[in-house]
Amino acid sequence: MSDQHQELHSSISEMITGVESSVASSSSASSSSGPSNGFDDDITPFPSPVLSATSLAGLSLSSDGELEAEVDDDKIVTEEDRARALELKADANKAFAAKEFNRSIDLYTQAIALNPKDATFWNNRAMSKAKMEEHGGAISDATKAVEINPDYAKAYYRRGLAYLSILRPTDAVSDFKKALGLEPANKAIRDQLHMTVKLIRRIEFEKAISVGETETTSSKCLSLIASGACNLDESSQSADMPLPIVSEDPNARYKPTKEFVEGMVESFKKGGKVSKRVAWEIILGCKDVVEKEKSLVEVTIPEGVTCDVIGDTHGQFFDVVNLLSLTTRPSENHYMVFNGDLVDRGSWSVEVALTVFAYKWLYPEYVFINRGNHETNDMNKVYGFEGECKAKLGEMTFKLFADVFTSLPLATMVTASKSPVDSKSEGSQPAILSPEGKRRFFICHGGPPVSKDGVTLDEVAKIDRFGRQPGQEGIMCEMLWTDPQEPVGRGPSKRGVGLGFGPDVTRRWCELNKVTAVIRSHEVRADGYAIEHDGLCITVFSCPNYCDSTGNKAAYVRMQANGSLSYHQFDAVPHPDMKPMAYSSGFNFGGF
């Protein structure tokens, strides 16, 4: 890596994450101006809409969480091996087309074991891994593909997309240039290269103009409201859009009502728009509530009350409306915990965020919001929310959202008020109970802070989150980014950031802190939820047919006052003709 490239990478990393990351080494093949070998049966579409992560783990894992078996590069491949490998590849292609991405990974892996010298197998497996957000593994596989065939344009392109997915745009540019050198007439590659270079320049420009800023956007917006510079303009919102309680003083703050919030949601369903002043009041109203909460919010479920835990919603507004119809809206008898990743990818992230924030403003004691890894500046810049928010409500509104995202708590502890009916956990062992003998669930987006043993709930509650981005290490990063794994101990994350934590790590943490189970989100699950680590780790994901491409069910988890849990699945509903990440500034959605 040249000094200029290293300097640019450093400045971008600091701008995006707030913490400089080490650059993982990868083998690179020399570029060539010659024609591509084609590989007409390569199924890799360009590019993938499934994105995530901030740094490369450097190791590849199989779909079941085990380290993939080493491949014998010197294997003598027989004609029988080649034929059987091609059969497996055909089956893998069918599994991919059926959105059975874990199965396609396993089948490509079997094909690779038989014939490790076919670059297409490696690149197709990289694509399958990208669909499962395993971008570290995708980079590893695409690198292997270009080692085998240095003229494989699609492999360079796939690796470039994976680098961009983990927010390493300078590395992505290098691969896009290599791909374009191989296929100079390819518009998809050229457009992606242009967009990535433009993204780098914008990041550098925004970094330069932000130097010396001390006033928060929330303070600026409050000053503008108080000075009359952001009065209500009813002509800027839809005629059927109701209003909160508005004082006769145009500079006074608004108050929420149930009629306003539910009417706003109904208007959004019909494509309605909200004025900037009303949006600011919702966001600032939410901030007034969450900034009084600790980084670990503690909630007890009274008798006669249910509590639903909602996983990622990612801007899929029409699925959120369907979800609210299934759960019923929040109320004094029905609490809701939204476990992060309200925004990005789906193209109605503004509507989702305003809906959830408005309910928090209206019902501060019944609605709880945890921060996800997408309630962060770096992700919003690339994956759509920044562009969407600026298009719908202007740059200041996006900056206001970004400011308030840093005020969101990192976890919610939900405790039963009644003793459990039986001692059984969600797994095979007796339930771990609180010191008072009640079930309680630690809810956070990625997982508990487990890079080392001994981290307590008190340490989580005292995290200084305000104005901070998670960076690439530390407790906040772990709580937004970690993933469970099947093997014991700790390992690299398949997604390429944070770490994986095994069932033994989960049990030690739960026993130390007297936690019945961890409920987390952050990962697609085919059934919408998964009960792992012998019932101590529960994943819930609330985006059905994620990014309009994954074919998964979604789910929510319901808790009763005695701590018993139930799991409720739902499918995607139709939405207007708008593709995922329609407002993304980092990715070209052309074909290749």
XYZ file of C-alpha atoms in Angstrom, residues 4 13 36 67 94 110 157 184 189 210 218 262 305 326 334 348 357-358 407 416 439 456 466 478 496 527 532 561:
28
model
C -0.650 8.235 -0.158
C -11.236 5.508 8.840
C -11.975 -11.605 -19.270
C -13.638 -22.655 10.540
C -30.237 -23.536 -7.740
C -18.015 -29.265 -1.450
C -15.565 -6.452 -8.620
C -13.072 -1.154 -20.008
C -17.908 -1.216 -13.093
C -16.532 19.960 10.496
C -29.887 19.498 18.538
C -51.510 7.138 14.558
C -48.852 -6.246 30.715
C -50.092 -7.859 14.710
C -48.400 -3.319 26.008
C -38.674 4.261 3.951
C -39.487 8.106 17.700
C -43.020 9.501 17.806
C -28.361 9.540 22.746
C -40.628 -10.053 35.121
C -36.635 -14.007 34.948
C -20.852 -6.315 34.656
C -23.514 10.738 24.145
C -19.186 -5.127 20.922
C -15.872 -9.149 9.223
C -37.491 -18.242 10.521
C -29.198 -20.604 20.525
C -45.319 -10.665 33.354
